[in-house]
Coordinates of C-alpha atoms and ligand atoms in Angstrom, one line a residue:
X1 CA -7.3 -8.4 12.4
X2 CA -8.1 -12.0 14.3
X3 CA -6.2 -12.0 17.7
X4 CA -6.8 -15.3 18.8
X5 CA -4.0 -17.6 19.9
X6 CA -3.5 -19.4 16.8
X7 CA -4.1 -16.8 14.2
X8 CA -1.0 -16.0 11.8
X9 CA -2.5 -12.9 10.4
X10 CA 0.1 -10.7 12.6
X11 CA 3.0 -13.1 12.1
X12 CA 3.1 -12.6 8.5
X13 CA 3.8 -9.3 6.8
X14 CA 1.6 -10.0 3.8
X15 CA -0.9 -10.1 6.9
X16 CA -3.0 -13.1 5.4
X17 CA -5.6 -14.3 7.7
X18 CA -4.5 -18.1 7.9
X19 CA -4.4 -20.1 11.3
X20 CA -1.9 -22.9 12.6
X21 CA -2.7 -25.6 15.1
X22 CA -0.5 -24.4 17.9
X23 CA 2.1 -21.3 17.9
X24 CA 5.0 -20.8 20.4
X25 CA 7.5 -18.3 21.0
X26 CA 11.1 -19.9 21.5
X27 CA 13.6 -18.2 23.4
X28 CA 16.3 -20.9 23.6
X29 CA 17.9 -23.7 21.7
X30 CA 16.5 -26.0 24.2
X31 CA 12.8 -24.9 23.9
X32 CA 13.5 -25.2 20.1
X33 CA 14.5 -28.6 20.0
X34 CA 11.6 -29.5 22.8
X35 CA 9.0 -27.9 20.5
X36 CA 10.2 -29.7 17.4
X37 CA 10.0 -33.2 19.2
X38 CA 6.7 -32.6 20.6
X39 CA 5.4 -31.9 16.9
X40 CA 7.3 -34.9 15.8
X41 CA 5.8 -37.1 18.6
X42 CA 2.2 -36.1 17.4
X43 CA 3.3 -36.1 13.8
X44 CA 2.3 -33.0 13.2
X45 CA 4.1 -30.4 10.5
X46 CA 6.7 -28.0 12.0
X47 CA 7.6 -24.6 10.7
X48 CA 9.9 -22.1 12.2
X49 CA 9.5 -18.6 11.4
X50 CA 11.5 -15.2 12.1
X51 CA 9.0 -12.4 11.6
X52 CA 7.2 -13.7 8.8
X53 CA 8.3 -11.4 6.1
X54 CA 9.3 -13.6 3.1
X55 CA 6.1 -16.1 3.4
X56 CA 2.8 -16.3 1.8
X57 CA 0.4 -18.8 3.7
X58 CA -1.5 -20.7 0.8
X59 CA -4.2 -21.8 3.5
X60 CA -4.0 -22.7 7.3
X61 CA -1.2 -24.6 8.7
X62 CA -2.1 -27.9 10.0
X63 CA 1.0 -28.0 12.6
X64 CA 3.2 -26.2 15.3
X65 CA 4.6 -22.8 14.3
X66 CA 7.6 -21.8 16.3
X67 CA 8.2 -18.2 16.7
X68 CA 12.2 -17.6 16.8
X69 CA 13.1 -15.0 19.6
X70 CA 16.5 -16.2 20.4
X71 CA 18.1 -13.1 21.7
X72 CA 21.8 -11.7 22.5
X73 CA 24.7 -9.5 20.9
X74 CA 28.1 -10.0 21.9
X75 CA 30.7 -7.9 20.6
X76 CA 34.2 -8.4 20.6
X77 CA 37.4 -7.0 18.8
X78 CA 40.8 -7.1 17.7
X79 CA 43.0 -4.5 16.1
X80 CA 41.2 -5.3 12.5
X81 CA 37.9 -5.9 13.4
X82 CA 34.7 -6.4 15.4
X83 CA 33.3 -9.8 15.8
X84 CA 29.7 -9.9 16.8
X85 CA 27.7 -13.4 17.7
X86 CA 24.3 -12.5 17.4
X87 CA 21.2 -14.8 18.5
X88 CA 19.2 -15.6 15.5
X89 CA 15.8 -14.3 16.8
X90 CA 17.5 -10.5 16.8
X91 CA 15.6 -8.1 14.8
X92 CA 17.8 -7.3 11.6
X93 CA 17.1 -3.7 11.4
X94 CA 17.7 -3.3 15.1
X95 CA 21.2 -5.0 14.9
X96 CA 22.1 -2.4 12.3
X97 CA 21.1 0.3 14.1
X98 CA 22.9 -1.3 17.4
X99 CA 26.0 -1.5 15.0
X100 CA 25.6 2.0 14.0
X101 CA 25.3 3.4 17.5
X102 CA 28.4 1.6 18.7
X103 CA 30.4 3.2 15.7
X104 CA 30.6 -0.4 14.1
X105 CA 30.1 0.5 10.4
X106 CA 29.7 -2.3 7.7
X107 CA 25.6 -3.0 8.0
X108 CA 24.4 0.3 7.1
X109 CA 23.5 -0.5 3.6
X110 CA 21.3 -3.2 4.8
X111 CA 19.1 -1.0 6.8
X112 CA 15.6 -1.3 6.9
X113 CA 15.2 -5.0 6.1
X114 CA 12.4 -6.7 7.7
X115 CA 12.8 -9.9 9.5
X116 CA 15.3 -11.9 11.9
X117 CA 19.0 -12.0 11.9
X118 CA 18.7 -15.8 11.5
X119 CA 16.9 -15.3 8.4
X120 CA 19.3 -13.3 7.1
X121 CA 21.7 -16.0 5.7
X122 CA 18.8 -18.2 4.4
X123 CA 18.4 -16.0 1.2
X124 CA 21.7 -14.3 1.9
X125 CA 19.7 -10.9 2.0
X126 CA 21.2 -7.9 0.1
X127 CA 20.3 -4.5 -0.9
X128 CA 21.9 -1.4 -2.1
X129 CA 25.3 -3.0 -3.0
X130 CA 25.6 -5.4 -0.3
X131 CA 24.7 -9.0 0.1
X132 CA 24.8 -10.7 4.1
X133 CA 27.7 -13.0 2.7
X134 CA 30.1 -9.7 2.5
X135 CA 29.9 -9.3 6.2
X136 CA 29.3 -13.0 7.7
X137 CA 31.6 -14.8 9.2
X138 CA 29.6 -17.9 10.3
X139 CA 26.5 -19.1 11.0
X140 CA 25.6 -21.7 13.8
X141 CA 22.8 -24.2 12.8
X142 CA 21.2 -26.6 15.3
X143 CA 20.4 -30.3 13.9
X144 CA 17.0 -30.5 15.9
X145 CA 17.0 -34.0 16.1
X146 CA 20.2 -34.6 17.9
X147 CA 20.2 -31.2 19.4
X148 CA 23.9 -30.7 18.0
X149 CA 25.1 -27.1 16.8
X150 CA 27.5 -26.9 13.8
X151 CA 29.4 -23.7 13.0
X152 CA 29.5 -23.2 9.3
X153 CA 32.2 -20.9 8.0
X154 CA 30.5 -18.3 5.5
X155 CA 32.4 -20.2 2.6
X156 CA 30.8 -23.4 3.4
X157 CA 27.3 -21.7 3.2
X158 CA 27.2 -21.9 -0.7
X159 CA 25.7 -18.1 -0.9
X160 CA 24.9 -16.9 -4.1
X161 CA 21.9 -14.0 -5.2
X162 CA 19.0 -14.9 -2.9
X163 CA 20.6 -18.5 -2.3
X164 CA 22.4 -20.6 0.2
X165 CA 23.1 -24.3 1.5
X166 CA 20.0 -23.2 4.2
X167 CA 17.4 -23.8 1.1
X168 CA 18.8 -27.1 0.4
X169 CA 21.1 -29.7 2.4
X170 CA 20.7 -27.6 6.0
X171 CA 16.8 -27.4 5.5
X172 CA 14.6 -29.9 6.8
X173 CA 15.1 -30.4 10.6
X174 CA 17.7 -27.7 11.0
X175 CA 17.4 -24.2 12.5
X176 CA 20.1 -21.3 12.2
X177 CA 20.4 -20.2 16.0
X178 CA 23.1 -17.6 15.9
X179 CA 25.1 -15.7 13.2
X180 CA 28.7 -14.4 13.2
X181 CA 29.7 -11.2 11.9
X182 CA 33.0 -9.6 11.0
X183 CA 33.2 -5.8 10.2
X184 CA 36.3 -4.7 9.2
X185 CA 38.1 -1.4 10.9
X186 CA 39.0 -0.3 7.6
X187 CA 35.6 0.7 6.6
X188 CA 35.3 1.9 2.8
X189 CA 31.8 3.1 1.9
X190 CA 29.8 1.2 -0.8
X191 CA 28.3 3.8 -2.9
X192 CA 27.3 2.0 -6.1
X193 CA 23.8 1.6 -6.0
X194 CA 20.6 4.4 -6.6
X195 CA 21.1 7.7 -4.9
X196 CA 23.9 6.2 -2.9
X197 CA 26.4 7.3 -6.1
X198 CA 25.5 11.0 -5.4
X199 CA 27.3 10.9 -1.9
X200 CA 30.9 12.0 -1.6
X201 CA 33.2 8.9 -1.0
X202 CA 35.7 11.0 0.8
X203 CA 33.5 12.8 3.4
X204 CA 30.4 10.3 3.6
X205 CA 29.5 8.7 7.1
X206 CA 28.0 5.4 7.7
X207 CA 24.8 7.3 9.3
X208 CA 24.6 9.4 6.1
X209 CA 24.4 6.1 4.1
X210 CA 22.2 4.6 6.6
X211 CA 19.6 7.9 6.1
X212 CA 20.0 7.5 2.2
X213 CA 19.4 3.8 2.3
X214 CA 16.1 4.3 4.6
X215 CA 14.9 7.5 2.5
X216 CA 15.4 5.4 -0.8
X217 CA 13.4 2.3 0.6
X218 CA 10.8 4.3 2.4
X219 CA 10.1 6.1 -1.1
X220 CA 9.6 3.0 -3.1
X221 CA 8.5 0.1 -0.7
X222 CA 5.3 -0.1 1.1
X223 CA 5.5 -0.5 5.0
X224 CA 4.1 -3.9 6.0
X225 CA 2.6 -1.9 9.0
X226 CA 0.5 -0.6 6.7
X227 CA 0.1 -2.4 3.6
X228 CA 0.7 -5.9 3.7
X229 CA 3.6 -7.1 1.7
X230 CA 6.8 -9.3 1.6
X231 CA 9.5 -7.3 -0.4
X232 CA 10.2 -8.3 -3.8
X233 CA 7.9 -11.0 -4.9
X234 CA 10.0 -12.5 -7.5
X235 CA 13.9 -12.8 -7.8
X236 CA 15.4 -10.6 -10.6
X237 CA 16.1 -13.1 -13.5
X238 CA 19.8 -14.1 -14.8
X239 CA 19.5 -14.6 -18.6
X240 CA 21.9 -15.4 -21.6
X241 CA 23.3 -12.0 -23.1
X242 CA 21.7 -13.2 -26.1
X243 CA 18.1 -13.0 -24.8
X244 CA 19.0 -9.7 -23.0
X245 CA 20.1 -8.1 -26.1
X246 CA 17.4 -9.1 -28.3
X247 CA 14.7 -7.3 -25.8
X248 CA 17.2 -4.2 -25.5
X249 CA 16.8 -3.8 -29.3
X250 CA 13.1 -2.9 -28.7
X251 CA 13.8 -1.2 -25.4
X252 CA 17.0 0.1 -25.1
X253 CA 16.4 2.0 -21.7
X254 CA 15.9 -1.1 -20.3
X255 CA 18.4 -1.8 -16.9
X256 CA 20.4 -4.5 -17.4
X257 CA 23.5 -5.9 -15.0
X258 CA 26.1 -8.0 -16.6
X259 CA 27.4 -10.7 -14.5
X260 CA 30.7 -12.4 -14.0
X261 CA 29.7 -15.4 -15.9
X262 CA 28.7 -13.5 -19.1
X263 CA 25.0 -13.9 -18.5
X264 CA 23.1 -10.9 -17.6
X265 CA 20.4 -9.7 -14.5
X266 CA 17.5 -8.1 -15.6
X267 CA 15.2 -6.1 -13.3
X268 CA 12.2 -8.1 -12.9
X269 CA 9.9 -4.9 -11.9
X270 CA 10.7 -3.1 -14.7
X271 CA 9.5 -6.3 -16.7
X272 CA 6.2 -6.3 -14.6
X273 CA 6.1 -2.6 -15.3
X274 CA 6.3 -2.8 -18.8
X275 CA 3.6 -5.8 -19.2
X276 CA 1.3 -3.0 -17.9
X277 CA 0.9 -4.4 -14.5
X278 CA 1.5 -1.6 -12.1
X279 CA -1.7 -1.0 -9.8
X280 CA -3.3 -4.2 -11.5
X281 CA -5.5 -5.8 -9.1
X282 CA -7.3 -9.2 -8.5
X283 CA -9.7 -9.3 -5.6
X284 CA -7.7 -7.6 -2.8
X285 CA -4.5 -8.2 -4.1
X286 CA -2.4 -5.6 -6.2
X287 CA 0.4 -4.9 -7.9
X288 CA 2.3 -1.9 -5.8
X289 CA 2.1 1.5 -7.5
X290 CA 5.6 2.1 -6.8
X291 CA 7.6 -0.6 -7.3
X292 CA 6.0 -3.2 -9.6
X293 CA 8.4 -6.1 -8.0
X294 CA 6.1 -6.0 -4.9
X295 CA 2.6 -7.4 -4.6
X296 CA 0.6 -5.9 -2.0
X297 CA -2.3 -6.9 0.4
X298 CA -4.3 -3.8 -0.7
X299 CA -8.0 -4.7 1.0
X300 CA -8.3 -7.8 2.9
X301 CA -6.6 -10.2 0.2
X302 CA -6.9 -13.8 0.5
X303 CA -3.9 -16.2 0.0
X304 CA -5.9 -17.0 -3.3
X305 CA -6.1 -13.4 -4.4
X306 CA -2.2 -13.1 -3.9
X307 CA -1.7 -16.7 -5.5
X308 CA -3.9 -15.5 -8.7
X309 CA -2.4 -12.1 -9.0
X310 CA 1.1 -13.8 -9.0
X311 CA 0.2 -16.7 -11.3
X312 CA -1.3 -13.3 -13.7
X313 CA 2.0 -11.6 -13.6
X314 CA 4.2 -14.4 -14.0
X315 CA 2.1 -15.3 -17.1
X316 CA 2.1 -11.8 -18.5
X317 CA 5.8 -11.4 -18.4
X318 CA 6.3 -14.7 -19.9
X319 CA 4.0 -14.1 -22.9
X320 CA 5.5 -10.3 -23.3
X321 CA 9.4 -11.1 -23.0
X322 CA 9.4 -15.2 -22.8
X323 CA 10.9 -14.8 -19.4
X324 CA 9.3 -17.1 -16.4
X325 CA 10.0 -15.1 -13.1
X326 CA 10.7 -17.3 -10.0
X327 CA 9.0 -16.1 -6.8
X328 CA 11.6 -15.0 -4.0
X329 CA 8.8 -15.5 -1.4
X330 CA 8.7 -18.8 0.0
X331 CA 5.0 -20.5 -0.5
X332 CA 3.5 -22.3 2.7
X333 CA 0.8 -24.9 2.5
X334 CA -1.0 -27.0 5.2
X335 CA 1.8 -29.2 5.9
X336 CA 4.7 -27.2 5.2
X337 CA 6.7 -25.4 2.4
X338 CA 5.7 -26.1 -1.1
X339 CA 7.3 -25.5 -4.6
X340 CA 6.6 -21.9 -5.5
X341 CA 7.2 -22.2 -9.2
X342 CA 4.4 -25.6 -9.2
X343 CA 2.2 -23.4 -7.2
X344 CA 1.8 -20.8 -9.8
X345 CA 2.0 -23.4 -12.8
Ligands
LIG401 P1 10.6 -15.5 7.6 O1 9.8 -14.8 6.5 O2 9.8 -15.7 9.2 O3 10.9 -17.1 7.0 C1 11.4 -17.1 5.9 C2 11.9 -18.6 5.7 O4 12.9 -18.8 6.4 C3 10.8 -19.6 6.2 O5 11.0 -20.4 5.0 C4 11.1 -19.9 7.5 O6 10.6 -21.3 7.8 C5 12.8 -20.2 7.4 N1 13.5 -19.7 8.6 C6 13.0 -18.6 9.4 N2 13.9 -18.5 10.5 C7 14.8 -19.7 10.3 C8 15.7 -20.2 11.1 N3 16.2 -19.5 12.4 N4 16.5 -21.3 11.1 C9 16.0 -22.0 9.8 N5 14.9 -21.4 8.9 C10 14.3 -20.4 9.1 N6 15.1 -9.1 1.5 C11 16.1 -9.0 0.9 O7 17.2 -9.8 0.6 N7 16.5 -7.5 0.7 C12 15.5 -6.4 0.8 O8 16.0 -5.7 0.5 C13 14.4 -7.0 1.3 N8 13.5 -5.8 1.5 C14 12.2 -6.1 1.9 C15 11.2 -5.3 2.1 C16 10.2 -5.4 2.7 C17 8.9 -4.3 3.0 C18 9.7 -6.8 3.3 C19 8.2 -7.2 3.6 C20 10.6 -8.0 2.9 C21 11.6 -7.7 2.0 N9 13.1 -8.9 2.1 C22 14.2 -8.2 1.5 C23 12.6 -10.0 2.5 C24 12.9 -10.6 3.8 O9 13.0 -9.2 4.7 C25 13.9 -11.2 4.1 O10 13.8 -12.3 3.3 C26 14.1 -11.6 5.7 O11 15.5 -12.2 6.0 C27 13.1 -12.5 6.2 O12 13.4 -12.5 7.4 P2 11.7 -13.4 8.4 O13 12.6 -13.5 9.9 O14 10.8 -12.5 8.1 O15 11.7 -14.9 7.8
LIG402 N1 12.2 -1.0 -12.1 C1 11.1 -0.2 -12.9 N2 9.8 -0.4 -12.6 C2 9.8 -1.1 -11.4 C3 10.3 -1.5 -10.4 C4 11.9 -1.2 -10.7 O1 11.1 0.2 -14.1 O2 8.5 -0.8 -10.9 C5 13.6 -0.6 -12.4 C6 14.1 0.4 -11.4 O3 14.0 2.0 -12.1 C7 15.8 0.2 -11.8 C8 15.6 -1.5 -11.5 O4 14.2 -1.7 -12.0 O5 16.1 0.4 -12.8 C9 15.8 -2.1 -10.3 O6 14.7 -1.4 -9.3 P1 15.1 -1.4 -7.6 O7 16.5 -0.3 -7.4 O8 14.1 -0.8 -7.0 O9 15.6 -2.9 -7.3 P2 14.9 -4.1 -7.7 O10 16.0 -5.0 -8.5 O11 13.6 -4.1 -8.0 C10 16.2 -5.4 -5.6 C11 16.0 -6.4 -4.6 C12 15.4 -5.6 -3.5 C13 16.8 -4.5 -2.7 C14 16.9 -3.9 -3.9 C15 17.6 -2.6 -3.5 C16 15.5 -8.3 -5.4 C17 14.6 -9.5 -6.2 N3 15.1 -7.2 -4.9 O12 15.0 -4.7 -6.1 O13 15.2 -6.5 -2.4 O14 15.7 -3.8 -1.6 O15 17.2 -4.5 -5.2 O16 19.2 -3.3 -3.8 O17 16.9 -8.6 -5.7 C18 14.0 -8.2 -1.5 O18 14.2 -9.0 -1.7 O19 12.5 -8.7 -1.0 C19 14.0 -6.7 -1.9 C20 13.1 -5.7 -1.5

């Protein structure tokens, strides 16, 4: 692994060997504004990164990368709830552990998700029956041109499945600098997903949920410290119920999740597995054996390997089921983010 001052290899969990023109660690909003302005003066592209756990670098980045390390956790409480104001550069899993250690339940289903707290609202991170929107009170977003910070209430963030306003109107020129959480003192366990359904809702503790979530995650998902990956490579697709029923006639055991709007969410990992792609490799990139929705850097994969594999998986699923998967991972080219679907077309 290259360790020179501009290597991005240890700064993206896919461990892709790309470089940037400059890399700056950011500890304050003032420093973020200054770094942004410097890049703009030089006409350089600018990329704010948390822990690089949801990006694929397609090539070297020709501009300035800012690494968000804005810290701080402040806790207040009233008779009904705990209120946490958290710097966006705090590590997400460490926040989950902090809350648990301080007897503040509510984040335990979201244990072990890599990345920073400030990245969590962007795709409304979710796992094991909970999404960020269930615990978020507000998001503080910095306009890097004016230096102004605006507080968006959770209701204004347009949260959806792997979606928010931070992928759209508040994308270019904005940075999330803090997130507010509201955690109720009337905690109810959320035990709807996977092995959690086996726990007793009357006696279960937040710590037991945390332990169970960590165990499930470790049994399926590769640890990026050992095997490069960016979690689920694609989103789970939502299709018309007619499309789902048609596939279900041939595959009665297909997992499916009916949605409120009458559509049906399908499991992309199942579709990839049925396309017979578990373990399939292109160059150093492979489809993970334990979870086909995860693409891994098996052996010094280049970004071209991962991109070719991602295209092959997408094309194969479309050929077999007529469903085009959309990447969840954000694709970064030399001057900034590019449309991931177009990059695979
Ligand atoms: P990065 O990858 O650094 O950045 C992601 C995007 O956000 C980039 O476009 C970046 O420019 C932008 N960005 C980063 N910080 C800011 C900011 N402060 N303001 C504005 N824009 C910013 N996700 C889930 O939802 N659920 C899971 O269960 C899950 N499991 C995972 C398991 C593994 C093993 C891995 C590797 C990933 C997993 N992910 C999961 C994806 C990932 O953890 C989340 O998307 C996480 O929120 C990314 O955080 P990050 O700090 O690494 O973001
Ligand atoms: N499945 C297969 N084969 C596979 C993978 C999955 O048949 O290779 C089946 C499973 O048996 C199950 C269904 O597909 O019936 C769903 O699988 P799983 O519970 O592993 O969850 P997922 O839908 O693949 C989603 C999120 C994860 C999150 C888990 C747990 C997306 C894109 N992914 O995965 O988030 O941790 O649920 O809640 O929504 C991420 O976003 O990076 C991520 C890891």
